[in-house]
Amino acid sequence: ELTPDSWNEFSLSVTFSIEDGSEKYSHVISSMEGYKEPVVPSEKLFDSTLRLGQLFRQFGKQWRQVHYHVKRLQDGSWKYTVEFQY
């Protein structure tokens, strides 16, 4: 897991850019509950982001930003919403 067990709600924002001819994805993971522990994206998250970008480009549309809002439900399962910006 990327987030501490105490986090019940968080956001993940990913921004795509091209710098010096190289594709870059920056990740920001933030607690929606005000927790301040830093969370470092894992290699698995970076790999998944790269694959998602490749999939979108394959179908002709690279997103500029994607925002995930993730919340733990009372039964312990997780719910998320995603918003892409082009």
N, CA, C and O atoms as a DFTB+ gen file, in Angstrom:
344 C
 N C O
     1  1       0.830      -1.185       0.000
     2  2       0.000       0.000       0.000
     3  2       0.874       1.248       0.000
     4  3       1.960       1.271       0.580
     5  1       0.380       2.271      -0.657
     6  2       1.118       3.535      -0.696
     7  2       0.808       4.439       0.486
     8  3       1.685       5.141       0.988
     9  1      -0.431       4.418       0.924
    10  2      -0.846       5.341       1.977
    11  2      -0.823       4.644       3.334
    12  3      -0.987       3.426       3.412
    13  1      -0.621       5.411       4.397
    14  2      -0.680       4.831       5.745
    15  2      -2.063       4.239       6.020
    16  3      -3.064       4.696       5.468
    17  1      -2.108       3.221       6.874
    18  2      -3.371       2.557       7.201
    19  2      -4.403       3.513       7.797
    20  3      -5.606       3.282       7.677
    21  1      -3.938       4.582       8.437
    22  2      -4.855       5.526       9.074
    23  2      -5.602       6.408       8.070
    24  3      -6.592       7.046       8.426
    25  1      -5.138       6.446       6.826
    26  2      -5.781       7.288       5.822
    27  2      -7.034       6.596       5.294
    28  3      -6.974       5.467       4.809
    29  1      -8.159       7.281       5.392
    30  2      -9.423       6.753       4.885
    31  2      -9.881       7.454       3.606
    32  3     -10.789       6.981       2.923
    33  1      -9.249       8.577       3.289
    34  2      -9.642       9.334       2.095
    35  2      -8.427      10.110       1.593
    36  3      -7.761      10.810       2.357
    37  1      -8.151       9.974       0.302
    38  2      -6.992      10.668      -0.253
    39  2      -7.201      10.955      -1.730
    40  3      -8.118      10.433      -2.365
    41  1      -6.328      11.796      -2.257
    42  2      -6.368      12.103      -3.679
    43  2      -5.011      11.780      -4.288
    44  3      -3.975      11.862      -3.628
    45  1      -5.045      11.415      -5.552
    46  2      -3.845      11.211      -6.352
    47  2      -4.009      12.061      -7.594
    48  3      -4.962      11.882      -8.351
    49  1      -3.090      12.982      -7.808
    50  2      -3.092      13.816      -9.006
    51  2      -1.823      13.517      -9.791
    52  3      -0.723      13.493      -9.239
    53  1      -1.995      13.290     -11.094
    54  2      -0.864      13.008     -11.970
    55  2      -0.883      14.036     -13.091
    56  3      -1.911      14.241     -13.736
    57  1       0.253      14.680     -13.320
    58  2       0.375      15.679     -14.375
    59  2       1.382      15.188     -15.413
    60  3       2.478      14.743     -15.072
    61  1       0.990      15.276     -16.685
    62  2       1.847      14.884     -17.799
    63  2       2.472      16.133     -18.396
    64  3       1.801      17.150     -18.576
    65  1       3.771      16.051     -18.705
    66  2       4.448      17.156     -19.387
    67  2       5.575      16.588     -20.239
    68  3       5.973      15.434     -20.087
    69  1       6.071      17.419     -21.129
    70  2       7.242      17.060     -21.916
    71  2       8.321      18.084     -21.596
    72  3       8.128      19.284     -21.791
    73  1       9.457      17.604     -21.104
    74  2      10.569      18.471     -20.741
    75  2      11.812      17.985     -21.467
    76  3      12.212      16.829     -21.332
    77  1      12.409      18.864     -22.225
    78  2      13.616      18.533     -22.997
    79  2      13.409      17.294     -23.867
    80  3      14.309      16.469     -24.028
    81  1      12.197      17.183     -24.426
    82  2      11.882      16.069     -25.314
    83  2      11.537      14.769     -24.624
    84  3      11.277      13.770     -25.295
    85  1      11.527      14.750     -23.286
    86  2      11.204      13.539     -22.531
    87  2       9.843      13.684     -21.858
    88  3       9.499      14.747     -21.341
    89  1       9.077      12.594     -21.875
    90  2       7.779      12.588     -21.199
    91  2       7.981      12.473     -19.695
    92  3       8.788      11.670     -19.227
    93  1       7.242      13.283     -18.945
    94  2       7.330      13.286     -17.489
    95  2       5.939      13.156     -16.892
    96  3       4.978      13.738     -17.394
    97  1       5.846      12.399     -15.832
    98  2       4.610      12.280     -15.058
    99  2       4.944      12.612     -13.606
   100  3       5.764      11.937     -12.984
   101  1       4.313      13.646     -13.073
   102  2       4.517      13.972     -11.660
   103  2       3.289      13.507     -10.876
   104  3       2.153      13.683     -11.318
   105  1       3.528      12.921      -9.726
   106  2       2.481      12.359      -8.874
   107  2       2.431      13.124      -7.558
   108  3       3.466      13.402      -6.952
   109  1       1.221      13.463      -7.120
   110  2       1.026      14.072      -5.808
   111  2      -0.075      13.289      -5.106
   112  3      -1.196      13.190      -5.604
   113  1       0.259      12.733      -3.940
   114  2      -0.689      11.966      -3.138
   115  2      -0.937      12.758      -1.865
   116  3       0.001      13.071      -1.131
   117  1      -2.214      13.088      -1.598
   118  2      -2.557      13.945      -0.464
   119  2      -3.708      13.354       0.328
   120  3      -4.652      12.802      -0.236
   121  1      -3.614      13.477       1.640
   122  2      -4.701      13.069       2.518
   123  2      -5.821      14.098       2.439
   124  3      -5.570      15.303       2.459
   125  1      -7.048      13.620       2.350
   126  2      -8.202      14.513       2.372
   127  2      -8.635      14.790       3.819
   128  3      -9.549      15.577       4.066
   129  1      -7.961      14.128       4.766
   130  2      -8.299      14.257       6.182
   131  2      -7.308      15.146       6.930
   132  3      -7.425      15.329       8.142
   133  1      -6.325      15.701       6.200
   134  2      -5.379      16.609       6.813
   135  2      -4.101      15.974       7.315
   136  3      -3.259      16.667       7.887
   137  1      -3.929      14.668       7.117
   138  2      -2.672      14.028       7.512
   139  2      -1.537      14.585       6.674
   140  3      -1.721      14.884       5.494
   141  1      -0.374      14.724       7.273
   142  2       0.755      15.362       6.588
   143  2       1.892      14.406       6.240
   144  3       2.902      14.836       5.683
   145  1       1.748      13.102       6.559
   146  2       2.836      12.171       6.242
   147  2       3.119      12.201       4.749
   148  3       2.193      12.126       3.940
   149  1       4.386      12.310       4.376
   150  2       4.715      12.266       2.944
   151  2       4.529      10.846       2.406
   152  3       4.881       9.871       3.069
   153  1       3.980      10.744       1.213
   154  2       3.781       9.455       0.560
   155  2       4.538       9.489      -0.760
   156  3       4.306      10.362      -1.597
   157  1       5.430       8.550      -0.937
   158  2       6.251       8.485      -2.138
   159  2       5.634       7.473      -3.102
   160  3       5.372       6.335      -2.713
   161  1       5.397       7.871      -4.353
   162  2       4.836       6.929      -5.328
   163  2       5.768       5.729      -5.518
   164  3       6.992       5.867      -5.529
   165  1       5.166       4.566      -5.665
   166  2       5.941       3.344      -5.858
   167  2       6.313       3.162      -7.325
   168  3       5.762       3.822      -8.207
   169  1       7.240       2.271      -7.566
   170  2       7.621       1.929      -8.933
   171  2       6.418       1.350      -9.692
   172  3       6.251       1.591     -10.888
   173  1       5.593       0.591      -8.983
   174  2       4.380       0.018      -9.600
   175  2       3.429       1.125     -10.060
   176  3       2.838       1.024     -11.135
   177  1       3.280       2.180      -9.253
   178  2       2.425       3.301      -9.642
   179  2       2.998       4.014     -10.865
   180  3       2.252       4.357     -11.783
   181  1       4.317       4.243     -10.890
   182  2       4.937       4.868     -12.062
   183  2       4.725       4.010     -13.313
   184  3       4.387       4.532     -14.375
   185  1       4.923       2.706     -13.186
   186  2       4.717       1.806     -14.330
   187  2       3.274       1.843     -14.815
   188  3       3.022       1.873     -16.020
   189  1       2.330       1.840     -13.884
   190  2       0.906       1.893     -14.250
   191  2       0.569       3.209     -14.948
   192  3      -0.210       3.225     -15.901
   193  1       1.149       4.304     -14.477
   194  2       0.929       5.605     -15.102
   195  2       1.461       5.617     -16.534
   196  3       0.795       6.115     -17.442
   197  1       2.654       5.071     -16.734
   198  2       3.223       5.003     -18.086
   199  2       2.331       4.190     -19.018
   200  3       2.097       4.587     -20.159
   201  1       1.835       3.057     -18.535
   202  2       0.957       2.210     -19.361
   203  2      -0.355       2.921     -19.678
   204  3      -0.868       2.804     -20.791
   205  1      -0.897       3.651     -18.716
   206  2      -2.132       4.399     -18.950
   207  2      -1.908       5.474     -20.006
   208  3      -2.741       5.651     -20.896
   209  1      -0.790       6.194     -19.916
   210  2      -0.458       7.204     -20.922
   211  2      -0.301       6.591     -22.300
   212  3      -0.784       7.149     -23.285
   213  1       0.371       5.447     -22.383
   214  2       0.548       4.767     -23.673
   215  2      -0.791       4.334     -24.256
   216  3      -1.016       4.461     -25.459
   217  1      -1.678       3.824     -23.411
   218  2      -2.998       3.399     -23.877
   219  2      -3.770       4.580     -24.464
   220  3      -4.367       4.461     -25.534
   221  1      -3.761       5.704     -23.776
   222  2      -4.488       6.873     -24.272
   223  2      -3.885       7.396     -25.574
   224  3      -4.619       7.766     -26.491
   225  1      -2.558       7.429     -25.661
   226  2      -1.909       7.873     -26.900
   227  2      -2.209       6.919     -28.056
   228  3      -2.374       7.352     -29.197
   229  1      -2.280       5.632     -27.760
   230  2      -2.595       4.635     -28.786
   231  2      -3.943       4.943     -29.433
   232  3      -4.141       4.697     -30.623
   233  1      -4.861       5.480     -28.643
   234  2      -6.178       5.814     -29.161
   235  2      -6.319       7.297     -29.477
   236  3      -7.423       7.792     -29.702
   237  1      -5.168       8.013     -29.491
   238  2      -5.133       9.357     -30.043
   239  2      -5.328      10.527     -29.108
   240  3      -5.439      11.656     -29.587
   241  1      -5.377      10.326     -27.786
   242  2      -5.649      11.457     -26.899
   243  2      -4.857      11.338     -25.605
   244  3      -5.212      10.543     -24.735
   245  1      -3.785      12.120     -25.466
   246  2      -3.004      12.134     -24.221
   247  2      -3.634      13.121     -23.248
   248  3      -3.906      14.263     -23.617
   249  1      -3.869      12.699     -22.021
   250  2      -4.402      13.606     -21.009
   251  2      -3.264      14.461     -20.438
   252  3      -2.103      14.053     -20.443
   253  1      -3.623      15.664     -19.942
   254  2      -2.653      16.551     -19.286
   255  2      -2.586      16.263     -17.790
   256  3      -1.513      16.260     -17.187
   257  1      -3.776      16.019     -17.201
   258  2      -3.850      15.702     -15.777
   259  2      -4.932      14.662     -15.552
   260  3      -5.918      14.585     -16.284
   261  1      -4.717      13.869     -14.517
   262  2      -5.754      12.946     -14.067
   263  2      -5.809      13.037     -12.546
   264  3      -4.777      13.064     -11.874
   265  1      -7.026      13.084     -12.017
   266  2      -7.241      13.208     -10.578
   267  2      -8.080      12.024     -10.107
   268  3      -9.158      11.759     -10.638
   269  1      -7.571      11.323      -9.107
   270  2      -8.295      10.227      -8.469
   271  2      -8.687      10.683      -7.064
   272  3      -7.876      11.260      -6.340
   273  1      -9.920      10.423      -6.695
   274  2     -10.375      10.653      -5.330
   275  2     -10.762       9.279      -4.781
   276  3     -11.628       8.605      -5.339
   277  1     -10.119       8.869      -3.692
   278  2     -10.273       7.517      -3.161
   279  2     -10.762       7.602      -1.715
   280  3     -10.250       8.384      -0.914
   281  1     -11.772       6.772      -1.398
   282  2     -12.351       6.812      -0.053
   283  2     -12.645       5.397       0.418
   284  3     -13.193       4.582      -0.324
   285  1     -12.266       5.114       1.679
   286  2     -12.590       3.827       2.298
   287  2     -14.022       3.900       2.821
   288  3     -14.383       4.834       3.537
   289  1     -14.825       2.920       2.464
   290  2     -16.208       2.864       2.922
   291  2     -16.282       2.182       4.285
   292  3     -15.306       1.579       4.732
   293  1     -17.432       2.276       4.942
   294  2     -17.591       1.712       6.285
   295  2     -17.369       0.205       6.311
   296  3     -16.937      -0.338       7.328
   297  1     -17.659      -0.474       5.207
   298  2     -17.466      -1.936       5.173
   299  2     -16.018      -2.325       4.865
   300  3     -15.709      -3.511       4.752
   301  1     -15.122      -1.326       4.726
   302  2     -13.711      -1.591       4.471
   303  2     -13.335      -1.626       3.003
   304  3     -12.149      -1.664       2.674
   305  1     -14.314      -1.614       2.114
   306  2     -14.014      -1.576       0.686
   307  2     -13.662      -0.144       0.285
   308  3     -13.823       0.790       1.071
   309  1     -13.183       0.014      -0.945
   310  2     -12.752       1.315      -1.432
   311  2     -13.613       1.763      -2.603
   312  3     -14.055       0.948      -3.414
   313  1     -13.845       3.067      -2.681
   314  2     -14.575       3.680      -3.793
   315  2     -13.678       4.769      -4.362
   316  3     -13.004       5.481      -3.618
   317  1     -13.674       4.897      -5.689
   318  2     -12.876       5.975      -6.272
   319  2     -13.590       6.589      -7.463
   320  3     -14.417       5.954      -8.119
   321  1     -13.248       7.833      -7.719
   322  2     -13.714       8.530      -8.915
   323  2     -12.475       9.054      -9.633
   324  3     -11.446       9.321      -9.011
   325  1     -12.588       9.196     -10.938
   326  2     -11.464       9.651     -11.762
   327  2     -11.926      10.752     -12.677
   328  3     -13.010      10.667     -13.255
   329  1     -11.115      11.795     -12.820
   330  2     -11.401      12.891     -13.742
   331  2     -10.158      13.146     -14.598
   332  3      -9.080      13.427     -14.075
   333  1     -10.323      13.045     -15.908
   334  2      -9.243      13.327     -16.844
   335  2      -9.404      14.726     -17.402
   336  3     -10.520      15.159     -17.692
   337  1      -8.284      15.443     -17.554
   338  2      -8.285      16.755     -18.179
   339  2      -7.364      16.684     -19.393
   340  3      -6.244      16.179     -19.313
   341  1      -7.855      17.197     -20.512
   342  2      -7.105      17.108     -21.777
   343  2      -6.575      18.449     -22.214
   344  3      -5.924      18.547     -23.255
